[in-house]
Coordinates of C-alpha atoms and ligand atoms in Angstrom, one line a residue:
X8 CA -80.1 137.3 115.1
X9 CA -78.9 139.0 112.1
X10 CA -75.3 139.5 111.6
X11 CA -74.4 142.7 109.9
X12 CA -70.8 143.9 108.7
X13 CA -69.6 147.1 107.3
X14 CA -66.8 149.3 107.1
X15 CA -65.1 152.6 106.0
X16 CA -61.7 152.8 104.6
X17 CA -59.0 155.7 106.6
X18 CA -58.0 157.2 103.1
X19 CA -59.3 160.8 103.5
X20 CA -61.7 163.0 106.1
X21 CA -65.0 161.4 106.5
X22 CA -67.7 163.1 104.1
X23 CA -71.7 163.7 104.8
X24 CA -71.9 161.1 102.2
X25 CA -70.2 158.4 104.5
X26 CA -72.2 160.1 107.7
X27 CA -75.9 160.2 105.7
X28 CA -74.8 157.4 102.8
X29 CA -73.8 154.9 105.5
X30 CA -72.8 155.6 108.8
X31 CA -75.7 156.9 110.5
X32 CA -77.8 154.1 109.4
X33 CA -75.6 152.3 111.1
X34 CA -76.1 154.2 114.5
X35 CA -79.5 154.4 114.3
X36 CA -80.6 151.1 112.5
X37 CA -78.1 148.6 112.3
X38 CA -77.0 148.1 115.6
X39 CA -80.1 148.4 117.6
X40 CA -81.8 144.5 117.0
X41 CA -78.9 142.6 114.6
X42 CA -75.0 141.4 116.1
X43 CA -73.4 144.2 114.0
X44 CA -69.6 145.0 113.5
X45 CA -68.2 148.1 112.5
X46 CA -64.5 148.1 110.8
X47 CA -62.1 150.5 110.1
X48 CA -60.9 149.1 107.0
X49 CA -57.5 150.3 107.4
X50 CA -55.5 147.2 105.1
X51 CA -57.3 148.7 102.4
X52 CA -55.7 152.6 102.5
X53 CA -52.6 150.8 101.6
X54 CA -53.7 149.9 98.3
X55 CA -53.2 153.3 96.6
X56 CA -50.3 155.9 97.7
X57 CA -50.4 156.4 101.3
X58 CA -48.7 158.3 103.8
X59 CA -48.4 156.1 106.8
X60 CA -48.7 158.7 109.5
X61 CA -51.8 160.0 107.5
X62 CA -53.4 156.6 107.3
X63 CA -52.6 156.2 111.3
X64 CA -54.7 159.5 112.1
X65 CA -57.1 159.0 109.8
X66 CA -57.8 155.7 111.5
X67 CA -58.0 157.3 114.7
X68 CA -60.0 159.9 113.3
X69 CA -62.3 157.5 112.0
X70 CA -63.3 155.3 115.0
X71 CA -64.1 158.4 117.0
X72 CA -66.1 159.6 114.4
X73 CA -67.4 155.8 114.2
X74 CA -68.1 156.4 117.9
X75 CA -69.4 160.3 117.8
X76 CA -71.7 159.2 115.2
X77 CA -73.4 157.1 117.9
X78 CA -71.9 153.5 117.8
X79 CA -72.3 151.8 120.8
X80 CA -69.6 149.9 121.9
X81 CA -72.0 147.8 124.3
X82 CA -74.4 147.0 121.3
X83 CA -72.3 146.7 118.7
X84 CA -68.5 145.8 117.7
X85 CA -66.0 148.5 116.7
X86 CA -62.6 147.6 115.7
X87 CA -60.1 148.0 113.2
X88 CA -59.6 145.4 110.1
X89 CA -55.6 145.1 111.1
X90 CA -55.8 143.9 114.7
X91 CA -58.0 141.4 113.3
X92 CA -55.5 138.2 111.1
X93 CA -58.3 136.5 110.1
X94 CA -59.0 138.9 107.5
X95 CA -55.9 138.4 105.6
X96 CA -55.9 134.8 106.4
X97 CA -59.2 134.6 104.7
X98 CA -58.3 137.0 101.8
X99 CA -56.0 134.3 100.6
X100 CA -58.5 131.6 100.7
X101 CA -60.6 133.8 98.4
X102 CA -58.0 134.7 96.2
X103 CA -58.0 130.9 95.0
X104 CA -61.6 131.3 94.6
X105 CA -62.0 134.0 92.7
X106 CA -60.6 134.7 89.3
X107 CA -58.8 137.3 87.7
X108 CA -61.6 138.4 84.8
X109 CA -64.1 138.9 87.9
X110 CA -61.0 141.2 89.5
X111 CA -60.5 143.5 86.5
X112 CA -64.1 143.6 85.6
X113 CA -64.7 145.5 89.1
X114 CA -65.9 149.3 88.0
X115 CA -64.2 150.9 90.8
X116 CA -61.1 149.0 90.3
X117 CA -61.4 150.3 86.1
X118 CA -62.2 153.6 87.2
X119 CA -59.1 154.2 90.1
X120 CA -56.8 152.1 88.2
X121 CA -57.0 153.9 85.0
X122 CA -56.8 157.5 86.8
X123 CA -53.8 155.9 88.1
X124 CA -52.7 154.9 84.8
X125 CA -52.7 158.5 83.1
X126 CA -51.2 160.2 85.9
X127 CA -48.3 157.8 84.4
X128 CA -48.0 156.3 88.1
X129 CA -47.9 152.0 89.0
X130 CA -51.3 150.4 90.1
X131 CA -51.0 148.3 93.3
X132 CA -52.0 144.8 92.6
X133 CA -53.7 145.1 96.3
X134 CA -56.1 147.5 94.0
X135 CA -56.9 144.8 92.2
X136 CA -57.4 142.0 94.6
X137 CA -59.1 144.8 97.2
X138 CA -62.5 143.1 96.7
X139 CA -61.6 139.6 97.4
X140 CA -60.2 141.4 101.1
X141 CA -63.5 143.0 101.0
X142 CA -65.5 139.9 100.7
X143 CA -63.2 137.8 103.2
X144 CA -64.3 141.4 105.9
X145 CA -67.6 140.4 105.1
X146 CA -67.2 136.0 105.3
X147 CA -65.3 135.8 108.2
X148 CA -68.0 136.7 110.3
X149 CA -70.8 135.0 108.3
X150 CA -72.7 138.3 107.8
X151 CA -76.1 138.4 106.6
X152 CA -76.3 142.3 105.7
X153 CA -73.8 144.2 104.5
X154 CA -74.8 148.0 105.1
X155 CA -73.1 149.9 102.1
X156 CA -73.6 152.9 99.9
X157 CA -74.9 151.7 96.7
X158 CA -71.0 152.0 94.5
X159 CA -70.6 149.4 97.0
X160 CA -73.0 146.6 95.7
X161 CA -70.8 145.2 93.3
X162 CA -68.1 144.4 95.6
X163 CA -70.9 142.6 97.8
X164 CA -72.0 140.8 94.7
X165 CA -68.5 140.0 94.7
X166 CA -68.8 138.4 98.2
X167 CA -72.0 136.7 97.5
X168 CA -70.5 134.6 94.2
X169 CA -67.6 133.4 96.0
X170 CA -69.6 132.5 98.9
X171 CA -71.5 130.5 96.8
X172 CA -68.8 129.1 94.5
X173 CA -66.5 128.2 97.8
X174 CA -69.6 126.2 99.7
X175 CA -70.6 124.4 96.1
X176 CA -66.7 123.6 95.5
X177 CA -65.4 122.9 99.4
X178 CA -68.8 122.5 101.5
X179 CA -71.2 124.8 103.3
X180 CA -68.9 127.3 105.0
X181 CA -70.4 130.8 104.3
X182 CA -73.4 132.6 104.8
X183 CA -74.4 134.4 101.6
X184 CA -74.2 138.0 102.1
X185 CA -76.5 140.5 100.9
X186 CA -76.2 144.4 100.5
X187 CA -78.6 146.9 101.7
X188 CA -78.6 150.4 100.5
X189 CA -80.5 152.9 102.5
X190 CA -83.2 154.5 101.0
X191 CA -82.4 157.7 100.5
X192 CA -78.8 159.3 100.2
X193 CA -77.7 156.1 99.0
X194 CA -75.4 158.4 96.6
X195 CA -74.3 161.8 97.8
X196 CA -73.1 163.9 94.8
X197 CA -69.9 166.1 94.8
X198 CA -71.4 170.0 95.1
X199 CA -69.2 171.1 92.5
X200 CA -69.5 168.2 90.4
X201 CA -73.1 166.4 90.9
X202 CA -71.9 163.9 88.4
X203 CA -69.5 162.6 90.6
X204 CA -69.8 161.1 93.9
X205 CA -68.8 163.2 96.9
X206 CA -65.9 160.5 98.0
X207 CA -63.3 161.4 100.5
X208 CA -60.6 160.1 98.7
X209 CA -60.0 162.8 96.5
X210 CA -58.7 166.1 97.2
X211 CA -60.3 168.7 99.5
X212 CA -62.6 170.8 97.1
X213 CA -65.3 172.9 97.7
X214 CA -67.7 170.4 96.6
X215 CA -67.4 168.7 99.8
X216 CA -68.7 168.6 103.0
X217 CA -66.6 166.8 105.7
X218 CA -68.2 165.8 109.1
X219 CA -66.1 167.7 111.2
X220 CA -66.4 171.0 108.7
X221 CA -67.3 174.1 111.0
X222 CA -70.6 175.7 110.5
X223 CA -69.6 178.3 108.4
X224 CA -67.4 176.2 106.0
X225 CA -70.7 173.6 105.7
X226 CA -72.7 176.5 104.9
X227 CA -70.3 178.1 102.2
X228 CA -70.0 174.9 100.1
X229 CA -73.6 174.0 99.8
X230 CA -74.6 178.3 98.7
X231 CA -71.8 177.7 96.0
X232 CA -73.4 174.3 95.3
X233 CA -73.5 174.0 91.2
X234 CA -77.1 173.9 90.3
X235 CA -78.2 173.6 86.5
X236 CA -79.9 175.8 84.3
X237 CA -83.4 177.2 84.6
X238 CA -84.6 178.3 87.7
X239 CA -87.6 176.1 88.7
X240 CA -87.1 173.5 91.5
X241 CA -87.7 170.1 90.0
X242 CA -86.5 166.2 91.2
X243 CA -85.0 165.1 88.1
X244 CA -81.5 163.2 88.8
X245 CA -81.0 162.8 85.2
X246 CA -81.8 166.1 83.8
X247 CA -80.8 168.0 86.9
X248 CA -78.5 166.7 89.4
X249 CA -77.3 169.6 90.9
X250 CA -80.4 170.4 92.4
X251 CA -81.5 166.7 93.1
X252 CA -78.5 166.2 94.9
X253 CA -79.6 169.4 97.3
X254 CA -82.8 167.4 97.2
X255 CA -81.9 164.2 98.3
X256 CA -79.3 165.9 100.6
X257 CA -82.0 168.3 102.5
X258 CA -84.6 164.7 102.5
X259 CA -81.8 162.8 104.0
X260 CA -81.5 165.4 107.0
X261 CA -85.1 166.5 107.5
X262 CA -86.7 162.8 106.7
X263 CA -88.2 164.4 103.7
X264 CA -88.7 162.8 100.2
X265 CA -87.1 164.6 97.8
X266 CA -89.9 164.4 95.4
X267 CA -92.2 166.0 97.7
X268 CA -89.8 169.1 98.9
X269 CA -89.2 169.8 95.5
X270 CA -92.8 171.4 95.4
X271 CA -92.1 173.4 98.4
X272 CA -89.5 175.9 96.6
X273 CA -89.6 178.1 94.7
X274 CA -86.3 179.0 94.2
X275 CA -82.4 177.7 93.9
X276 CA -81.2 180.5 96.6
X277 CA -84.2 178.9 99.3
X278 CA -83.5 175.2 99.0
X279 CA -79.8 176.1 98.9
X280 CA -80.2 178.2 102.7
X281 CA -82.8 174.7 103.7
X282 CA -80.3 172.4 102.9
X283 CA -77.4 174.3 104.5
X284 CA -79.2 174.6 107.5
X285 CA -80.1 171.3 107.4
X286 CA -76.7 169.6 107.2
X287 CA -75.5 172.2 109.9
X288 CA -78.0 170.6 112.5
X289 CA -77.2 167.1 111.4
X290 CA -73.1 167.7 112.3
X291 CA -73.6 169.8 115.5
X292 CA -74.3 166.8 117.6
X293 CA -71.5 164.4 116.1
X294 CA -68.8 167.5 116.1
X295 CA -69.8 167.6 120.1
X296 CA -69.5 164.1 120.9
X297 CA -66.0 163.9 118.6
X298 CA -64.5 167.0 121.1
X299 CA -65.5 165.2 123.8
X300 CA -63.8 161.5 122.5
X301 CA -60.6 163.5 121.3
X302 CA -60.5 164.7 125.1
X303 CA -60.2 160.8 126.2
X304 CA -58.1 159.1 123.8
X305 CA -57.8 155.7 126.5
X306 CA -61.5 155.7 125.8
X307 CA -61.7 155.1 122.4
X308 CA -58.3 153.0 122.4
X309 CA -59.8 150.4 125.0
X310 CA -63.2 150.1 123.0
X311 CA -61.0 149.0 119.9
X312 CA -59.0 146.6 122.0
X313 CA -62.2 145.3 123.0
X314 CA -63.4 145.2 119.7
X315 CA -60.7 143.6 118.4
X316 CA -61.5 140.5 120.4
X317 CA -64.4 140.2 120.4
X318 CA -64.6 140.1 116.2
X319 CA -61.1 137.4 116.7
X320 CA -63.1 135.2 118.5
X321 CA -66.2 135.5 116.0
X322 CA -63.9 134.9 113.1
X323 CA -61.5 132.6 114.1
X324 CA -64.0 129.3 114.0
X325 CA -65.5 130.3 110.3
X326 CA -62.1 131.1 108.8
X327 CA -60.5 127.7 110.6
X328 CA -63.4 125.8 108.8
X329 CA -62.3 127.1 105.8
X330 CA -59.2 126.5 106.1
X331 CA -59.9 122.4 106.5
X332 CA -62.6 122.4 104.1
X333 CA -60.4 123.5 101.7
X334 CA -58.0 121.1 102.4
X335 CA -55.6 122.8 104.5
X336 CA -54.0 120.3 107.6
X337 CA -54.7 121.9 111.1
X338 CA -51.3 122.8 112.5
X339 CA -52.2 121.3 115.9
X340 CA -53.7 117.4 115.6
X341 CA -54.4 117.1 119.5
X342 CA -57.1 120.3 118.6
X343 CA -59.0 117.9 116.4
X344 CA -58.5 114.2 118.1
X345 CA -60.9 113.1 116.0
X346 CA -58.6 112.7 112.9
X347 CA -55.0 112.4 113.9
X348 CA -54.7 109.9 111.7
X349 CA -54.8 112.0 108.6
X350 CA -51.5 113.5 109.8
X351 CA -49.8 110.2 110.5
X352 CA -50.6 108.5 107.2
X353 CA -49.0 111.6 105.5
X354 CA -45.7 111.2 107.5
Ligands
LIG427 P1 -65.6 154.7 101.7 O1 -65.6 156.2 101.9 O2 -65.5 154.3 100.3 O3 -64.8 153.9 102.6 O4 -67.1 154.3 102.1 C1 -67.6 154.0 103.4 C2 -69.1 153.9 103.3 O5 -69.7 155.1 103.0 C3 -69.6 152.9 102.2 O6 -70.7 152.2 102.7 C4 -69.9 153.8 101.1 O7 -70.9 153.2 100.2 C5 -70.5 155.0 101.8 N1 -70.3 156.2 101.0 C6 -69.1 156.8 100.6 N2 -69.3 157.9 99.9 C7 -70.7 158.0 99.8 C8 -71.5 159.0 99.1 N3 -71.0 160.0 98.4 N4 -72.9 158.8 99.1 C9 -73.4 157.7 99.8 N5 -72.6 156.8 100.5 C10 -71.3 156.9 100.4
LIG428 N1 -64.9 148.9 100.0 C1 -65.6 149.7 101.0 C2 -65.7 151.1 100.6 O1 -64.8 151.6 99.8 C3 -65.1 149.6 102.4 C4 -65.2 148.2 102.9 C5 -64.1 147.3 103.0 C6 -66.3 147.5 103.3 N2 -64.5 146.1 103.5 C7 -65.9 146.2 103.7 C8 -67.7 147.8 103.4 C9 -66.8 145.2 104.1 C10 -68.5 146.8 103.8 C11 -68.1 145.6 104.2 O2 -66.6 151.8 101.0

């Protein structure tokens, strides 16, 4: 059966580009027919400024959204990246693998690094090695699909090469990894700024729509939605990303084409009320099931246990493996009878 891994990182409120980029895929594809694990990436909050209490709630806050977005703890695994070791055990496996041009040639680590940079604050180096802990998520449970937005797919082209580069050097350990974008809403656009991705890491702004954003605040954000000169509705990303962000926004919701719904209005104010709408149907039922999670906490804390492992046990054989294949001793020699003798001749 497939294997499929993805995660989302606790650094600000979930968006509807999470919910429609990534996370109900997940719900409604990914875990119905493959072994899928679901990850609150929590290790990688800490590599920019964090507020520990913040990261703690957000994490909460993620895996019930995780579950009110319709994970099913009995047909797939929920859990959070820190109650897992093998993660970071793997990470520094993958650090010897990798090398420092492929680190700093990362986009997203050029892009958040060098914001960093002229605010005159101090990059983390976790910033910089954040995809080799990314890949080690993703090879620690030899996953075969890797669910992700599409700013994502160089971090899982990351994955793949060391994959490949660690079996060539060391022996076949990993599975190879590929990413798959959804088709549509594979980027959700900032309303305010349809250059920009609508990411949760920045700071609350109008231009964004957060999954637990009542009604009337979802409805606000997408009227005062920037859209581009002229009046005509046209699907033009490049020319006119305001309105091809409404677009691909009111497609994702509706299981439209964007192409095709452009030719159904004729105006900015119509599409604007559509999509609104739209996204306001999409949330109600995940705001419902959130109340009702938030009401039973034990819930949602047992199903992480659980989770937790059930992703350890997966783990644990493929990163042990790579621990010996790369020529690491086994700390226990009566685990593997077969060569105790390796330990004795050192001695
Ligand atoms: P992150 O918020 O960076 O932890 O992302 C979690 C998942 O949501 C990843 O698969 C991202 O690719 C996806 N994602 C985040 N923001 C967007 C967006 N604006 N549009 C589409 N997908 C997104
Ligand atoms: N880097 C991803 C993001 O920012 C989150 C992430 C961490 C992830 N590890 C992962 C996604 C493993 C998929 C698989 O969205």
């Amino acid at each position: 059966m497939t294997r499929v891994f993805s995660g989302v990182k606790p650094t600000g409120h979930l968006t509807l580009g999470n919910y429609l980029g990534a996370m109900r895929r997940w719900a409604e594809v990914d875990q119905h027919g493959s072994d899928a694990l679901f990850c609150i990436v929590d290790l990688h909050a800490l590599t920019v400024d964090h507020d520990p209490a913040r990261v703690r709630r957000l994490s909460r806050q993620g895996a019930t959204l995780l579950l009110a977005s319709g994970l099913d703890p009995r047909l797939c695994t929920v859990f959070l990246q820190s109650h897992v070791d093998e993660h970071t055990r793997l990470s520094y496996l993958l650090e010897c693998v990798a090398t420092d041009g492929e680190m700093r040639r990362m986009i997203q680590y050029k892009e958040k690094a060098g914001r960093e940079r002229e605010r005159g604050g101090s990059v983390r180096l976790s910033l910089l090695t954040y995809p080799v802990l990314m890949a080690a998520d993703i090879l620690a449970y030899g996953a075969d699909e890797v669910p992700v937005g599409d700013d994502q797919t160089q971090h899982v082209e990351l994955a793949r090469d060391l994959a490949v580069r660690f079996n060539h050097r060391y022996g076949h350990t990993f599975v190879v990894p590929k990413a798959t974008p959804p088709q549509v809403a594979a980027r959700v656009m900032n309303l305010q700024a349809p250059a920009s991705k609508m990411g949760k890491s920045e700071d609350a702004g109008p231009g964004i729509v957060y999954l637990l954003d009542e009604p009337e605040v979802v409805r606000r954000k997408v009227m005062r939605a920037v859209t581009d000169s002229g009046s005509e509705v046209e699907y033009d990303r490049e020319g006119r990303p305001g309105v091809a962000n409404l677009l691909e926004i009111l497609a994702a919701c509706t299981g439209g084409n964007p192409e095709s719904l452009s030719s159904v209005y004729h105006s900015y104010g119509a599409l604007k009320k559509d999509t609104a709408d739209a996204v306001v149907e999409v949330l109600r039922p995940v705001q419902a099931r959130h109340r009702e999670l938030c009401a039973d906490p034990a819930y949602v804390e047992g199903v992480l246990r659980e989770g937790a492992e059930k992703a350890r046990a997966m783990a644990r054989p493929i990163v042990d493996t790579a621990y010996r294949a790369i020529g690491l001793l086994p700390a226990h020699t009566d685990a593997h009878p077969e060569k105790p003798a390796v330990l004795n001749a050192a001695r």
